């Protein structure tokens, strides 16, 4: 019910001054046009959980495009609209300087605190004439707009203007579910409307340490097969979102438990092997002093596809529409993994020749996933030492020495590198001696 809880103070506290000032002029414009406006969804949920971010969209109960156009006329900045959905993006990046002067009463605002753009969305309902059709979109009340959303905890709205400023609108039981730590859909066809919501359910559940409520769990079991029909692009997008979570393995373990990975691609699983790969990867990346907060996505995919052979790699690439450059990395990685036991029996030069031709990511993964395996140690040795060993002489030096250009340039340089790698030469004097011998041989 509207009005019971007022979040105005919490909102003020959560926003940096520039965004507060921006909100102020939007509120004013909405009042001038008699349009109720709201912040909805994830932002409100996170504000109530004291995990607030700073990015929000504005939902307008009325014509959002008109409101955005008005702001652009008043303050500048371009507006990009989608009339079918009644949405408008007000781009303010280029006008940040002038906006900051216009909005600040006394001091100048920090322009870095402005968003690049702000989305204005007309409250709408969507319905499907028949499954797989594009939804029919109709302007609606905020209440119905909230009803088309995925989970109750994402259906709360914060009224921004007039005497209702700061009021929490909770039509669908979001606050109760938030307090009881429950992920619950609003109606029984939610996953049929959008099967990717099953992946979102697991992601939110693990992020907030909530539980998927029992009826919702039941609906997931009934709808899981629908994931087979979801496009690769949409699945890939959801996986990338999971990779950015604090604890991606927790989400994947849950998806495994719910049998959803197998529905996406037969043979896709998250088990002990993947968890071990993940832990090894974290240790390895720490060892090599990488600074990223999250693990780079390419490694996450490699963990996920841990047990796949080359042909499975090729089909999952097709299923998820992964870029072809990355698919080549995946195949190389499967190849490196399969040749691991062999590496021990090769000479250093043979190893270097093979690994020189593999992509960096496949090598880092090979070393990271196999820290206690001789093959993994060999790759590590290559990454840290062998690949950096090169003769001090290059083609230009040979030219200066008056040696006519020819294919033996490669032979000479390869022989020198092999000698360095094998420890047959240890300094420049020894290298020069070997070079003289080689030159004589080819003269
Ligand atoms: N939404 C939905 N169904 C989806 C995706 C999104 O109903 N498949 C709705 C959700 O209610 C959500 C809103 O659209 O609140 C915006 O989506 P998104 O930005 O993904 O949601 P957030 O909750 O802000 O996600 P996050 O916290 O991960 O940024």
Coordinates of C-alpha atoms in Angstrom, one line a residue, residues 13-273:
X13 CA 21.7 10.0 1.8
X14 CA 22.4 7.4 -0.9
X15 CA 22.9 9.9 -3.8
X16 CA 25.9 12.1 -4.5
X17 CA 25.1 15.9 -4.7
X18 CA 25.1 16.1 -8.5
X19 CA 22.5 13.3 -8.8
X20 CA 20.4 14.8 -6.0
X21 CA 20.4 18.1 -8.0
X22 CA 19.5 16.3 -11.2
X23 CA 16.6 14.6 -9.5
X24 CA 15.4 17.9 -8.2
X25 CA 14.9 19.4 -11.7
X26 CA 13.3 16.2 -13.0
X27 CA 10.8 16.3 -10.0
X28 CA 10.1 20.0 -10.8
X29 CA 9.5 19.2 -14.5
X30 CA 7.2 16.3 -13.6
X31 CA 5.2 18.5 -11.3
X32 CA 4.9 21.2 -14.0
X33 CA 3.4 18.5 -16.3
X34 CA 1.3 16.9 -13.6
X35 CA 3.1 13.6 -14.2
X36 CA 3.7 11.1 -11.3
X37 CA 7.2 9.8 -11.5
X38 CA 8.9 6.9 -9.7
X39 CA 12.2 5.1 -9.2
X40 CA 11.4 1.3 -9.4
X41 CA 12.8 -2.2 -9.2
X42 CA 16.4 -3.0 -8.3
X43 CA 17.3 0.4 -7.0
X44 CA 14.4 0.5 -4.5
X45 CA 15.1 -3.1 -3.4
X46 CA 18.8 -2.3 -2.9
X47 CA 18.0 0.9 -1.0
X48 CA 15.8 -1.1 1.4
X49 CA 18.7 -3.6 1.8
X50 CA 21.2 -0.8 2.5
X51 CA 23.1 -1.9 -0.6
X52 CA 22.2 1.1 -2.7
X53 CA 23.8 1.9 -6.0
X54 CA 23.6 5.2 -7.8
X55 CA 22.0 4.2 -11.1
X56 CA 18.3 4.4 -11.6
X57 CA 15.7 4.9 -14.3
X58 CA 12.7 7.1 -14.0
X59 CA 9.3 5.5 -14.6
X60 CA 6.6 8.0 -15.6
X61 CA 2.9 7.4 -15.2
X62 CA 2.1 9.0 -18.5
X63 CA 4.2 10.1 -21.4
X64 CA 7.9 9.7 -20.6
X65 CA 9.1 10.9 -24.0
X66 CA 7.3 14.3 -23.5
X67 CA 9.0 14.7 -20.1
X68 CA 12.5 13.9 -21.5
X69 CA 11.9 16.3 -24.4
X70 CA 10.9 19.0 -22.1
X71 CA 14.1 18.6 -20.0
X72 CA 16.2 18.6 -23.1
X73 CA 14.6 21.8 -24.3
X74 CA 15.2 23.4 -20.9
X75 CA 18.7 22.2 -20.2
X76 CA 20.1 20.9 -23.4
X77 CA 21.3 17.3 -24.2
X78 CA 19.9 15.0 -26.9
X79 CA 17.0 12.7 -26.4
X80 CA 16.8 9.3 -28.1
X81 CA 13.4 7.7 -28.1
X82 CA 11.6 4.4 -28.7
X83 CA 8.0 5.2 -29.4
X84 CA 6.9 1.6 -29.4
X85 CA 7.9 1.2 -25.8
X86 CA 7.4 4.9 -24.8
X87 CA 10.9 5.2 -23.6
X88 CA 13.4 8.0 -23.9
X89 CA 17.1 8.3 -23.1
X90 CA 18.2 11.8 -22.1
X91 CA 21.9 12.1 -22.9
X92 CA 23.6 14.5 -20.6
X93 CA 27.3 13.6 -20.9
X94 CA 28.0 16.4 -23.4
X95 CA 26.2 19.0 -21.2
X96 CA 27.6 18.0 -17.8
X97 CA 29.6 21.2 -17.5
X98 CA 26.8 23.6 -18.3
X99 CA 24.3 21.5 -16.3
X100 CA 26.5 21.6 -13.2
X101 CA 26.6 25.4 -13.4
X102 CA 22.9 25.6 -13.9
X103 CA 22.0 23.3 -11.1
X104 CA 24.4 24.4 -8.4
X105 CA 23.2 27.2 -6.2
X106 CA 26.4 28.0 -4.5
X107 CA 29.3 25.8 -5.5
X108 CA 29.9 24.0 -8.7
X109 CA 28.9 20.3 -8.8
X110 CA 31.2 17.5 -9.5
X111 CA 30.5 16.6 -13.2
X112 CA 31.9 13.1 -12.8
X113 CA 28.9 12.3 -10.5
X114 CA 26.4 12.8 -13.3
X115 CA 25.3 9.7 -15.2
X116 CA 26.1 9.8 -19.0
X117 CA 22.4 9.4 -19.7
X118 CA 19.1 9.0 -17.9
X119 CA 16.3 6.6 -19.0
X120 CA 12.7 7.7 -18.9
X121 CA 10.1 4.9 -19.2
X122 CA 6.4 5.2 -19.6
X123 CA 4.6 2.9 -17.2
X124 CA 3.3 0.1 -19.4
X125 CA 1.8 -3.4 -19.5
X126 CA 3.0 -6.0 -22.0
X127 CA 1.0 -9.0 -23.1
X128 CA 1.6 -11.8 -25.5
X129 CA -1.1 -12.5 -28.2
X130 CA 0.4 -16.0 -28.5
X131 CA 3.6 -17.6 -27.2
X132 CA 6.8 -16.4 -28.9
X133 CA 5.1 -13.3 -30.3
X134 CA 6.5 -9.9 -29.6
X135 CA 4.6 -8.5 -26.7
X136 CA 1.8 -6.0 -27.3
X137 CA 2.7 -2.9 -25.3
X138 CA 0.2 -0.6 -23.7
X139 CA 0.4 2.5 -21.5
X140 CA -0.7 1.6 -18.0
X141 CA -0.7 2.6 -14.3
X142 CA 2.4 2.1 -12.2
X143 CA 0.6 -0.8 -10.4
X144 CA 0.3 -2.8 -13.6
X145 CA 3.7 -1.8 -14.8
X146 CA 5.1 -3.3 -11.6
X147 CA 3.1 -6.5 -12.1
X148 CA 4.8 -7.4 -15.4
X149 CA 8.2 -7.7 -13.5
X150 CA 10.1 -10.8 -12.5
X151 CA 10.0 -11.2 -8.7
X152 CA 8.1 -9.4 -5.9
X153 CA 11.3 -8.0 -4.4
X154 CA 11.7 -6.1 -7.7
X155 CA 8.2 -4.6 -7.8
X156 CA 8.5 -1.8 -5.3
X157 CA 8.4 1.8 -6.5
X158 CA 9.5 5.0 -4.8
X159 CA 7.3 8.0 -5.6
X160 CA 9.4 11.0 -6.4
X161 CA 7.3 14.1 -6.7
X162 CA 4.7 16.2 -5.0
X163 CA 3.4 15.6 -1.5
X164 CA 4.0 11.9 -2.1
X165 CA 7.8 12.3 -2.4
X166 CA 9.7 9.4 -0.9
X167 CA 6.7 7.1 -0.5
X168 CA 7.2 3.4 -1.0
X169 CA 4.5 1.8 -3.3
X170 CA 4.4 -1.9 -2.6
X171 CA 1.4 -3.4 -4.4
X172 CA 2.6 -6.9 -4.8
X173 CA 4.1 -7.9 -1.4
X174 CA 7.7 -7.0 -2.2
X175 CA 8.5 -5.7 1.2
X176 CA 7.2 -8.8 3.0
X177 CA 9.2 -11.0 0.7
X178 CA 12.3 -8.8 1.2
X179 CA 11.9 -9.2 5.0
X180 CA 11.4 -12.9 4.8
X181 CA 14.3 -13.2 2.3
X182 CA 12.1 -14.8 -0.4
X183 CA 12.4 -14.9 -4.2
X184 CA 8.8 -15.2 -5.5
X185 CA 7.3 -14.7 -8.9
X186 CA 4.1 -12.7 -9.3
X187 CA 2.1 -15.2 -11.3
X188 CA 2.3 -18.8 -12.6
X189 CA 3.2 -17.9 -16.2
X190 CA 6.2 -15.7 -15.3
X191 CA 8.8 -18.2 -16.5
X192 CA 6.8 -19.0 -19.6
X193 CA 6.8 -15.3 -20.4
X194 CA 10.5 -15.2 -19.9
X195 CA 12.5 -18.4 -19.1
X196 CA 15.7 -16.4 -18.4
X197 CA 14.0 -15.4 -15.2
X198 CA 14.9 -18.9 -13.9
X199 CA 18.6 -17.9 -14.1
X200 CA 17.8 -14.6 -12.5
X201 CA 16.1 -16.3 -9.6
X202 CA 19.2 -18.3 -8.8
X203 CA 21.4 -15.2 -9.2
X204 CA 19.4 -13.0 -6.8
X205 CA 18.9 -15.9 -4.4
X206 CA 22.6 -16.4 -4.1
X207 CA 23.5 -12.7 -4.1
X208 CA 21.3 -11.8 -1.3
X209 CA 21.4 -15.2 0.5
X210 CA 17.6 -15.5 0.1
X211 CA 15.6 -18.6 -0.8
X212 CA 13.4 -19.3 -3.8
X213 CA 10.0 -19.7 -2.4
X214 CA 8.4 -23.2 -2.8
X215 CA 5.7 -22.5 -5.4
X216 CA 8.2 -20.6 -7.5
X217 CA 10.6 -23.6 -7.2
X218 CA 7.7 -25.8 -8.4
X219 CA 7.2 -23.5 -11.4
X220 CA 10.9 -23.6 -12.2
X221 CA 10.8 -27.4 -12.3
X222 CA 7.8 -27.2 -14.7
X223 CA 9.3 -24.6 -17.0
X224 CA 13.0 -25.7 -17.0
X225 CA 12.7 -27.3 -20.5
X226 CA 11.8 -23.9 -22.0
X227 CA 15.4 -22.8 -21.6
X228 CA 16.2 -25.0 -24.6
X229 CA 14.4 -22.6 -26.8
X230 CA 16.0 -19.4 -25.4
X231 CA 18.4 -17.8 -27.8
X232 CA 22.1 -18.1 -27.3
X233 CA 22.5 -14.3 -27.0
X234 CA 20.1 -14.1 -24.1
X235 CA 21.7 -17.1 -22.2
X236 CA 25.2 -15.6 -22.8
X237 CA 24.0 -12.3 -21.4
X238 CA 22.7 -14.0 -18.3
X239 CA 25.9 -16.0 -17.8
X240 CA 27.9 -12.8 -18.1
X241 CA 25.8 -11.3 -15.4
X242 CA 26.5 -14.3 -13.2
X243 CA 30.2 -14.0 -13.8
X244 CA 30.1 -10.5 -12.3
X245 CA 28.5 -11.6 -9.0
X246 CA 30.6 -11.9 -5.9
X247 CA 30.2 -15.7 -5.8
X248 CA 29.5 -17.1 -9.3
X249 CA 30.2 -20.8 -8.2
X250 CA 27.3 -20.5 -5.7
X251 CA 24.9 -19.5 -8.5
X252 CA 26.1 -22.2 -10.8
X253 CA 25.9 -24.9 -8.1
X254 CA 22.3 -23.8 -7.6
X255 CA 21.6 -23.9 -11.3
X256 CA 23.0 -27.4 -11.4
X257 CA 20.8 -28.4 -8.4
X258 CA 17.8 -27.1 -10.3
X259 CA 18.8 -29.0 -13.4
X260 CA 18.8 -25.8 -15.5
X261 CA 22.3 -26.1 -16.9
X262 CA 21.5 -29.4 -18.6
X263 CA 18.4 -27.7 -20.1
X264 CA 20.6 -25.0 -21.6
X265 CA 23.0 -27.4 -23.2
X266 CA 23.2 -31.2 -22.7
X267 CA 26.4 -32.0 -20.8
X268 CA 26.8 -28.6 -19.2
X269 CA 27.3 -29.1 -15.5
X270 CA 28.8 -27.5 -12.4
X271 CA 30.3 -30.1 -10.1
X272 CA 33.4 -30.7 -8.0
X273 CA 35.7 -30.4 -11.0

